[in-house]
Short mmCIF file of N, CA and C in Angstrom, two decimals:
data_model
loop_
_atom_site.label_atom_id
_atom_site.label_comp_id
_atom_site.label_asym_id
_atom_site.label_seq_id
_atom_site.Cartn_x
_atom_site.Cartn_y
_atom_site.Cartn_z
N SER A 909 -142.23 277.19 -70.30
CA SER A 909 -142.09 275.95 -69.79
C SER A 909 -141.72 276.65 -68.10
N LEU A 910 -142.41 275.13 -67.57
CA LEU A 910 -143.14 274.58 -66.08
C LEU A 910 -141.27 274.07 -66.09
N GLY A 911 -140.33 273.95 -65.66
CA GLY A 911 -139.13 273.07 -65.85
C GLY A 911 -139.81 272.11 -64.12
N TYR A 912 -139.36 270.80 -63.80
CA TYR A 912 -139.13 269.15 -63.01
C TYR A 912 -138.35 269.01 -63.45
N ASP A 913 -137.76 268.91 -62.45
CA ASP A 913 -136.46 268.49 -61.98
C ASP A 913 -136.19 267.24 -60.79
N LEU A 914 -136.70 265.84 -60.47
CA LEU A 914 -136.81 264.69 -59.93
C LEU A 914 -135.31 264.48 -59.84
N GLU A 915 -135.06 264.59 -58.35
CA GLU A 915 -133.74 264.23 -58.14
C GLU A 915 -133.81 263.44 -56.10
N GLY A 916 -133.63 262.35 -56.46
CA GLY A 916 -133.72 260.70 -55.43
C GLY A 916 -132.87 261.58 -54.08
N TRP A 917 -132.83 263.53 -53.41
CA TRP A 917 -132.47 263.41 -52.52
C TRP A 917 -133.05 264.57 -51.44
N ASP A 918 -133.13 264.50 -50.12
CA ASP A 918 -134.08 264.99 -48.92
C ASP A 918 -134.98 266.41 -49.73
N LEU A 919 -134.26 267.39 -50.75
CA LEU A 919 -135.09 268.36 -51.10
C LEU A 919 -136.49 267.53 -51.99
N THR A 920 -136.26 266.92 -51.96
CA THR A 920 -136.99 266.17 -52.87
C THR A 920 -138.13 265.59 -52.03
N SER A 921 -139.65 266.18 -51.92
CA SER A 921 -140.17 264.53 -51.17
C SER A 921 -140.43 264.27 -51.19
N GLN A 922 -140.53 263.55 -50.19
CA GLN A 922 -140.79 262.19 -50.06
C GLN A 922 -141.61 260.95 -50.53
N TRP A 923 -143.40 262.10 -50.26
CA TRP A 923 -143.62 261.09 -52.11
C TRP A 923 -143.71 261.61 -52.84
N GLU A 924 -142.89 262.49 -53.37
CA GLU A 924 -142.54 262.59 -54.81
C GLU A 924 -140.65 261.05 -56.09
N ARG A 925 -140.43 261.18 -54.63
CA ARG A 925 -139.41 260.40 -54.79
C ARG A 925 -140.00 258.62 -54.93
N ASP A 926 -140.99 258.52 -54.03
CA ASP A 926 -141.94 257.75 -53.78
C ASP A 926 -143.17 256.72 -55.29
N ASN A 927 -143.87 258.25 -55.62
CA ASN A 927 -144.16 258.74 -56.70
C ASN A 927 -143.61 259.29 -58.07
N PRO A 928 -142.82 259.32 -58.75
CA PRO A 928 -142.50 259.89 -59.82
C PRO A 928 -143.32 260.71 -60.73
N VAL A 929 -143.53 259.12 -61.57
CA VAL A 929 -144.86 259.35 -62.75
C VAL A 929 -145.92 260.09 -62.23
N ALA A 930 -146.26 260.07 -61.34
CA ALA A 930 -148.12 260.85 -60.44
C ALA A 930 -147.32 262.10 -59.92
N ALA A 931 -145.64 261.74 -60.36
CA ALA A 931 -145.15 263.21 -59.24
C ALA A 931 -144.79 263.98 -61.19
N CYS A 932 -144.73 263.58 -61.35
CA CYS A 932 -144.74 264.31 -62.59
C CYS A 932 -146.06 264.20 -63.63
N GLU A 933 -147.14 263.56 -63.11
CA GLU A 933 -148.51 263.64 -64.00
C GLU A 933 -148.51 265.20 -63.59
N ALA A 934 -149.58 265.53 -61.28
CA ALA A 934 -149.16 266.26 -60.91
C ALA A 934 -148.63 267.98 -61.95
N ALA A 935 -146.81 267.95 -62.33
CA ALA A 935 -146.86 268.37 -62.92
C ALA A 935 -146.87 268.89 -63.83
N ARG A 936 -147.23 268.16 -64.27
CA ARG A 936 -148.17 268.19 -66.29
C ARG A 936 -149.20 269.04 -66.26
N ALA A 937 -150.41 268.58 -64.71
CA ALA A 937 -151.19 269.51 -64.59
C ALA A 937 -150.82 270.46 -64.36
N ILE A 938 -150.13 271.36 -64.20
CA ILE A 938 -150.14 272.91 -64.29
C ILE A 938 -149.93 273.90 -64.84
N ALA A 939 -148.87 272.69 -65.41
CA ALA A 939 -148.32 273.20 -66.98
C ALA A 939 -149.69 273.88 -67.71
N ASP A 940 -150.30 272.15 -67.75
CA ASP A 940 -151.52 272.12 -68.53
C ASP A 940 -151.99 274.30 -68.16
N GLY A 941 -152.44 274.44 -66.64
CA GLY A 941 -153.25 274.56 -66.33
C GLY A 941 -152.62 276.43 -66.65
N ALA A 942 -151.12 276.86 -66.69
CA ALA A 942 -151.05 278.08 -67.24
C ALA A 942 -150.58 277.95 -68.73
N SER A 943 -150.57 276.79 -69.61
CA SER A 943 -150.62 277.35 -70.76
C SER A 943 -149.55 276.94 -71.03
N VAL A 944 -148.36 275.90 -70.76
CA VAL A 944 -146.92 276.43 -70.76
C VAL A 944 -147.05 274.87 -71.16
N ARG A 945 -145.07 274.25 -71.40
CA ARG A 945 -144.62 273.44 -72.18
C ARG A 945 -144.65 272.49 -70.51
N LEU A 946 -143.90 271.76 -70.62
CA LEU A 946 -143.55 271.13 -69.47
C LEU A 946 -142.29 269.86 -69.63
N VAL A 947 -141.10 270.43 -68.88
CA VAL A 947 -139.99 270.11 -69.19
C VAL A 947 -139.93 269.37 -68.08
N VAL A 948 -139.39 268.08 -67.91
CA VAL A 948 -138.99 266.91 -67.41
C VAL A 948 -138.22 265.98 -67.52
N GLY A 949 -137.05 267.24 -65.83
CA GLY A 949 -135.56 266.35 -66.49
C GLY A 949 -135.32 265.55 -64.93
N THR A 950 -134.69 264.07 -64.94
CA THR A 950 -134.57 263.54 -64.22
C THR A 950 -132.65 262.49 -64.06
N THR A 951 -131.96 262.15 -62.79
CA THR A 951 -131.32 261.30 -62.31
C THR A 951 -132.11 260.12 -62.73
N ILE A 952 -130.55 259.82 -63.60
CA ILE A 952 -130.21 257.98 -63.55
C ILE A 952 -130.97 257.25 -63.31
N PRO A 953 -130.82 256.86 -61.77
CA PRO A 953 -131.98 255.84 -61.45
C PRO A 953 -133.58 256.07 -61.81
N PHE A 954 -133.79 256.84 -60.99
CA PHE A 954 -135.69 257.39 -61.95
C PHE A 954 -135.14 256.90 -63.42
N GLY A 955 -134.55 257.56 -64.21
CA GLY A 955 -134.84 257.39 -66.10
C GLY A 955 -135.09 255.81 -66.41
N LYS A 956 -133.45 255.41 -65.14
CA LYS A 956 -134.16 252.82 -65.47
C LYS A 956 -135.26 253.00 -64.84
N ASN A 957 -135.44 253.32 -63.73
CA ASN A 957 -137.25 252.39 -62.95
C ASN A 957 -138.28 253.39 -63.26
N TYR A 958 -137.85 254.75 -63.32
CA TYR A 958 -139.81 255.48 -63.82
C TYR A 958 -139.50 255.97 -65.09
N GLY A 959 -138.99 256.26 -65.88
CA GLY A 959 -137.76 256.84 -67.67
C GLY A 959 -139.55 257.04 -68.49
N PRO A 960 -140.09 255.90 -68.63
CA PRO A 960 -141.18 255.06 -69.96
C PRO A 960 -142.18 255.90 -69.23
N GLY A 961 -142.14 256.41 -67.69
CA GLY A 961 -143.76 256.92 -67.21
C GLY A 961 -143.59 257.45 -67.73
N MET A 962 -142.46 258.03 -67.23
CA MET A 962 -142.38 260.13 -66.70
C MET A 962 -142.56 261.35 -67.98
N ALA A 963 -141.73 260.27 -68.86
CA ALA A 963 -141.51 260.74 -70.11
C ALA A 963 -143.47 261.20 -70.91
N GLN A 964 -144.07 259.57 -70.26
CA GLN A 964 -145.04 260.84 -70.92
C GLN A 964 -146.17 261.32 -70.73
N THR A 965 -145.76 261.63 -69.65
CA THR A 965 -145.93 263.24 -68.73
C THR A 965 -145.49 264.58 -69.81
N ALA A 966 -144.60 264.41 -70.45
CA ALA A 966 -143.94 265.91 -70.34
C ALA A 966 -144.00 265.81 -71.76
N HIS A 967 -143.84 267.14 -72.50
CA HIS A 967 -142.83 267.39 -73.69
C HIS A 967 -142.31 267.68 -73.82
N GLU A 968 -140.92 267.80 -72.60
CA GLU A 968 -139.23 267.58 -73.78
C GLU A 968 -139.13 266.58 -71.62
N TYR A 969 -137.79 265.73 -72.40
CA TYR A 969 -137.74 264.71 -71.27
C TYR A 969 -136.41 265.53 -70.74
N VAL A 970 -135.56 265.42 -70.22
CA VAL A 970 -133.58 265.62 -70.17
C VAL A 970 -133.64 264.17 -69.01
N GLN A 971 -133.37 263.50 -69.96
CA GLN A 971 -132.03 262.37 -69.19
C GLN A 971 -131.22 262.86 -68.27
N GLN A 972 -130.27 262.73 -67.06
CA GLN A 972 -129.15 263.55 -67.09
C GLN A 972 -128.25 262.50 -67.56
N GLY A 973 -127.10 262.82 -67.29
CA GLY A 973 -126.56 261.65 -67.78
C GLY A 973 -124.77 262.48 -67.32
N LYS A 974 -124.36 263.30 -66.60
CA LYS A 974 -123.10 263.67 -66.49
C LYS A 974 -122.75 262.51 -65.72
N ALA A 975 -123.02 261.77 -65.18
CA ALA A 975 -121.88 260.80 -64.41
C ALA A 975 -121.52 259.49 -65.54
N PHE A 976 -122.91 259.95 -66.43
CA PHE A 976 -121.63 258.78 -67.59
C PHE A 976 -119.84 259.04 -67.77
N GLN A 977 -121.38 261.41 -68.28
CA GLN A 977 -120.19 261.01 -68.78
C GLN A 977 -118.67 261.86 -68.05
N ALA A 978 -118.83 261.73 -66.85
CA ALA A 978 -117.25 261.13 -65.98
C ALA A 978 -117.31 260.05 -66.35
N ASN A 979 -117.68 258.97 -65.81
CA ASN A 979 -117.15 258.26 -65.42
C ASN A 979 -117.07 257.10 -66.82
N ILE A 980 -117.03 257.30 -68.46
CA ILE A 980 -117.32 256.83 -69.25
C ILE A 980 -116.44 257.27 -70.44
N SER A 981 -115.23 256.91 -70.58
CA SER A 981 -114.20 257.71 -72.12
C SER A 981 -114.78 257.13 -73.33
N ASP A 982 -115.22 256.09 -73.08
CA ASP A 982 -115.52 254.83 -74.72
C ASP A 982 -116.49 255.41 -74.75
N LEU A 983 -116.23 256.39 -75.84
CA LEU A 983 -117.90 256.88 -76.43
C LEU A 983 -119.12 255.51 -76.74
N ALA A 984 -118.13 254.35 -77.21
CA ALA A 984 -119.93 253.31 -78.03
C ALA A 984 -119.20 252.67 -76.25
N GLU A 985 -119.60 252.86 -75.54
CA GLU A 985 -119.85 252.42 -74.00
C GLU A 985 -120.62 253.34 -72.86
N TYR A 986 -120.51 254.22 -73.75
CA TYR A 986 -121.62 256.07 -73.34
C TYR A 986 -122.74 255.50 -74.70
N ARG A 987 -122.53 255.11 -75.15
CA ARG A 987 -123.37 255.53 -76.10
C ARG A 987 -124.84 254.26 -75.53
N ARG A 988 -123.50 253.09 -75.32
CA ARG A 988 -124.46 251.97 -75.01
C ARG A 988 -125.21 251.80 -73.80
N GLN A 989 -124.86 252.46 -72.63
CA GLN A 989 -125.79 252.80 -71.26
C GLN A 989 -126.10 253.95 -71.37
N TYR A 990 -126.69 254.92 -72.22
CA TYR A 990 -127.49 255.98 -72.23
C TYR A 990 -128.69 255.60 -73.43
N ALA A 991 -128.22 254.77 -73.47
CA ALA A 991 -128.98 254.49 -75.32
C ALA A 991 -130.03 253.23 -74.01
N ALA A 992 -129.02 253.01 -73.86
CA ALA A 992 -130.19 251.33 -72.53
C ALA A 992 -131.23 252.30 -71.97
N ILE A 993 -131.03 253.12 -71.14
CA ILE A 993 -132.06 254.46 -70.62
C ILE A 993 -132.83 254.89 -71.47
N LEU A 994 -132.68 255.45 -72.82
CA LEU A 994 -133.04 256.24 -73.39
C LEU A 994 -133.57 255.43 -74.29
N GLU A 995 -133.37 254.23 -75.30
CA GLU A 995 -135.62 253.82 -76.19
C GLU A 995 -135.41 253.66 -75.29
N PRO A 996 -136.20 252.43 -73.83
CA PRO A 996 -137.08 252.50 -73.73
C PRO A 996 -138.37 254.38 -73.34
N ILE A 997 -137.26 254.91 -73.49
CA ILE A 997 -137.93 255.59 -72.88
C ILE A 997 -138.00 256.77 -74.57
N ILE A 998 -137.95 256.81 -75.60
CA ILE A 998 -137.98 256.84 -76.30
C ILE A 998 -139.31 255.78 -77.11
N ALA A 999 -139.26 254.62 -76.45
CA ALA A 999 -140.53 253.64 -77.57
C ALA A 999 -142.00 254.60 -76.76
N ALA A 1000 -142.17 254.44 -75.18
CA ALA A 1000 -142.99 254.42 -74.80
C ALA A 1000 -143.97 255.62 -74.86
N ALA A 1001 -142.97 257.43 -75.14
CA ALA A 1001 -143.46 258.53 -74.98
C ALA A 1001 -142.73 258.85 -76.62
N PRO A 1002 -143.04 258.39 -77.69
CA PRO A 1002 -142.70 259.14 -78.74
C PRO A 1002 -143.04 260.88 -79.81
N ASN A 1003 -144.35 260.96 -78.95
CA ASN A 1003 -143.72 262.47 -78.92
C ASN A 1003 -143.55 263.16 -78.60
N THR A 1004 -142.88 262.45 -77.17
CA THR A 1004 -141.31 263.52 -76.03
C THR A 1004 -140.63 263.87 -76.59
N ARG A 1005 -139.74 264.93 -76.12
CA ARG A 1005 -138.44 265.85 -76.86
C ARG A 1005 -137.90 264.69 -76.52
N ILE A 1006 -137.17 264.52 -76.16
CA ILE A 1006 -135.38 263.68 -75.46
C ILE A 1006 -134.35 264.30 -75.69
N TRP A 1007 -133.63 265.07 -74.71
CA TRP A 1007 -132.33 266.07 -74.70
C TRP A 1007 -131.38 265.17 -73.58
N MET A 1008 -130.56 265.29 -74.32
CA MET A 1008 -129.95 264.73 -73.25
C MET A 1008 -128.87 265.98 -72.21
N ASP A 1009 -127.85 264.79 -71.75
CA ASP A 1009 -127.64 266.04 -70.51
C ASP A 1009 -126.00 266.78 -70.59
N LEU A 1010 -125.55 267.24 -71.14
CA LEU A 1010 -123.77 267.63 -70.58
C LEU A 1010 -122.96 267.86 -69.69
N GLY A 1011 -122.29 268.31 -69.05
CA GLY A 1011 -121.65 269.69 -68.38
C GLY A 1011 -120.49 270.10 -69.21
N THR A 1012 -119.36 271.44 -68.60
CA THR A 1012 -118.53 271.31 -68.87
C THR A 1012 -117.90 270.86 -68.35
N ASN A 1013 -117.85 270.51 -66.57
CA ASN A 1013 -116.65 270.33 -65.85
C ASN A 1013 -117.09 268.99 -65.03
N PRO A 1014 -118.56 268.65 -65.76
CA PRO A 1014 -118.76 266.58 -65.32
C PRO A 1014 -118.47 266.39 -63.80
N LYS A 1015 -119.53 266.25 -62.98
CA LYS A 1015 -119.25 265.66 -61.44
C LYS A 1015 -117.98 266.42 -60.98
N GLY A 1016 -117.18 267.85 -61.41
CA GLY A 1016 -116.70 267.70 -61.09
C GLY A 1016 -114.98 267.39 -60.97
N THR A 1017 -115.57 266.42 -61.46
CA THR A 1017 -113.90 265.59 -62.76
C THR A 1017 -112.70 266.56 -63.93
N GLY A 1018 -113.01 267.66 -63.80
CA GLY A 1018 -112.42 268.25 -64.61
C GLY A 1018 -112.90 268.75 -66.01
N ALA A 1019 -112.73 270.12 -66.26
CA ALA A 1019 -113.57 271.08 -67.90
C ALA A 1019 -113.07 269.25 -69.02
N VAL A 1020 -113.66 270.04 -69.20
CA VAL A 1020 -113.90 268.84 -70.91
C VAL A 1020 -113.81 269.74 -71.76
N THR A 1021 -113.83 269.56 -73.26
CA THR A 1021 -113.26 270.24 -74.34
C THR A 1021 -114.89 270.88 -74.98
N ALA A 1022 -114.90 271.14 -75.44
CA ALA A 1022 -115.69 271.72 -76.99
C ALA A 1022 -115.47 269.89 -78.08
N GLU A 1023 -115.17 269.52 -78.21
CA GLU A 1023 -114.50 268.60 -79.23
C GLU A 1023 -115.12 267.34 -78.31
N ASP A 1024 -114.91 267.36 -76.65
CA ASP A 1024 -115.31 265.97 -75.53
C ASP A 1024 -117.48 265.83 -76.29
N LEU A 1025 -117.02 267.31 -75.40
CA LEU A 1025 -118.28 267.20 -75.82
C LEU A 1025 -119.11 267.14 -77.13
N MET A 1026 -118.78 267.67 -78.25
CA MET A 1026 -119.26 267.32 -79.30
C MET A 1026 -118.92 265.97 -80.11
N GLN A 1027 -118.00 264.76 -79.60
CA GLN A 1027 -117.90 263.91 -80.36
C GLN A 1027 -119.58 262.80 -79.15
N ARG A 1028 -119.62 263.37 -78.08
CA ARG A 1028 -120.75 262.99 -77.32
C ARG A 1028 -122.81 262.84 -77.74
N VAL A 1029 -122.06 264.09 -78.41
CA VAL A 1029 -122.99 264.11 -79.40
C VAL A 1029 -123.61 263.85 -80.25
N GLU A 1030 -122.50 263.19 -81.02
CA GLU A 1030 -121.83 263.03 -82.46
C GLU A 1030 -122.88 261.66 -81.71
N VAL A 1031 -122.68 260.34 -81.06
CA VAL A 1031 -122.79 259.42 -80.78
C VAL A 1031 -124.55 258.79 -80.59
N MET A 1032 -124.62 260.15 -80.00
CA MET A 1032 -126.53 260.07 -78.99
C MET A 1032 -127.33 261.49 -80.24
N ARG A 1033 -126.45 261.52 -81.36
CA ARG A 1033 -127.63 261.79 -82.05
C ARG A 1033 -128.69 261.60 -83.15
N ASP A 1034 -128.36 260.40 -83.55
CA ASP A 1034 -129.57 259.63 -83.73
C ASP A 1034 -131.11 259.29 -82.55
N LEU A 1035 -130.80 259.93 -81.23
CA LEU A 1035 -131.37 259.06 -79.78
C LEU A 1035 -132.21 260.79 -80.07
N VAL A 1036 -131.51 261.41 -79.85
CA VAL A 1036 -131.47 262.82 -79.02
C VAL A 1036 -132.40 263.64 -79.45
N ASN A 1037 -133.61 264.61 -79.40
CA ASN A 1037 -133.58 265.48 -80.13
C ASN A 1037 -133.08 267.15 -79.73
N GLY A 1038 -132.20 267.30 -78.77
CA GLY A 1038 -131.53 268.18 -78.04
C GLY A 1038 -130.32 267.72 -76.97
N VAL A 1039 -129.74 268.71 -76.91
CA VAL A 1039 -128.81 268.75 -75.31
C VAL A 1039 -128.70 269.97 -74.32
N TRP A 1040 -128.88 269.11 -73.20
CA TRP A 1040 -129.35 270.45 -72.04
C TRP A 1040 -127.47 270.47 -71.75
N LEU A 1041 -126.71 271.96 -72.09
CA LEU A 1041 -125.93 271.58 -71.45
C LEU A 1041 -125.24 272.28 -70.26
N THR A 1042 -125.15 272.40 -69.24
CA THR A 1042 -124.35 272.80 -67.72
C THR A 1042 -122.82 273.62 -67.49
N GLN A 1043 -122.51 274.88 -67.61
CA GLN A 1043 -121.51 274.96 -67.49
C GLN A 1043 -121.91 275.66 -65.78
N ASN A 1044 -120.63 274.73 -65.42
CA ASN A 1044 -120.28 275.07 -63.88
C ASN A 1044 -119.75 276.26 -63.68
N ASN A 1045 -119.75 276.95 -64.36
CA ASN A 1045 -118.68 278.52 -63.93
C ASN A 1045 -118.09 279.56 -64.89
N ASP A 1046 -118.18 280.70 -64.79
CA ASP A 1046 -117.67 281.47 -66.20
C ASP A 1046 -116.80 281.52 -66.50
N ALA A 1047 -115.01 280.95 -65.74
CA ALA A 1047 -114.18 280.29 -66.09
C ALA A 1047 -114.52 278.89 -67.80
N GLU A 1048 -115.44 278.30 -67.38
CA GLU A 1048 -115.88 277.27 -68.22
C GLU A 1048 -116.49 277.82 -69.74
N ALA A 1049 -117.31 279.58 -69.19
CA ALA A 1049 -118.16 279.99 -71.01
C ALA A 1049 -117.31 279.32 -72.14
N GLY A 1050 -116.05 280.22 -72.46
CA GLY A 1050 -115.51 279.13 -73.75
C GLY A 1050 -114.99 278.47 -74.39
N ILE A 1051 -115.08 277.44 -73.54
CA ILE A 1051 -116.17 276.26 -73.74
C ILE A 1051 -117.69 275.99 -74.49
N VAL A 1052 -118.60 276.92 -73.76
CA VAL A 1052 -119.68 276.31 -74.50
C VAL A 1052 -119.73 277.25 -75.42
N ASP A 1053 -118.51 279.01 -75.75
CA ASP A 1053 -118.14 278.88 -76.82
C ASP A 1053 -118.44 278.80 -77.96
N ALA A 1054 -117.05 277.80 -77.91
CA ALA A 1054 -116.27 276.59 -79.00
C ALA A 1054 -117.39 276.16 -79.13
N PHE A 1055 -118.23 274.82 -78.14
CA PHE A 1055 -119.21 274.48 -78.45
C PHE A 1055 -120.42 274.21 -79.14
N LEU A 1056 -120.65 276.04 -78.75
CA LEU A 1056 -121.43 276.56 -79.77
C LEU A 1056 -121.15 276.63 -81.70
N GLU A 1057 -119.73 277.27 -81.01
CA GLU A 1057 -119.47 277.18 -82.81
C GLU A 1057 -119.43 275.34 -83.81
N LEU A 1058 -119.40 275.00 -82.74
CA LEU A 1058 -119.41 273.53 -83.26
C LEU A 1058 -121.34 272.70 -83.93
N LEU A 1059 -121.01 273.60 -83.90
CA LEU A 1059 -123.02 272.91 -83.03
C LEU A 1059 -123.32 273.29 -84.86
N ARG A 1060 -123.43 274.57 -85.40
CA ARG A 1060 -123.65 275.34 -86.52
C ARG A 1060 -122.28 274.87 -87.70
#
């Protein structure tokens, strides 16, 4: 697979930031030329504004969501805000596998528990095909191990 993570920072070219769907189309052409799958990941603002078009170019689409995880403790509100981005993406790209994004220490707010991760998966399960989990450091490996046990 080829991963393409479109971000709004200065390490992403201005052209890519101004033309995110075209940038994803270019990444898809590279992936197709190499006979690999394209995995597109992006920020919440790009997902809100361009997610449906970006997802249509991808085999797999990862909608970043650690800001929701870090800032929204109420699970119903977490789902509402995350689903508001994902539902138009799913409708526009029904054949693209959609992944949610979680972290063991989202946005540096402190380590979470495996149970917290699992609760967030449960409230999103009907909308996503997978979970992209970021482990920030080796000290959080136990969280990942416990989370994987819960998924089994």
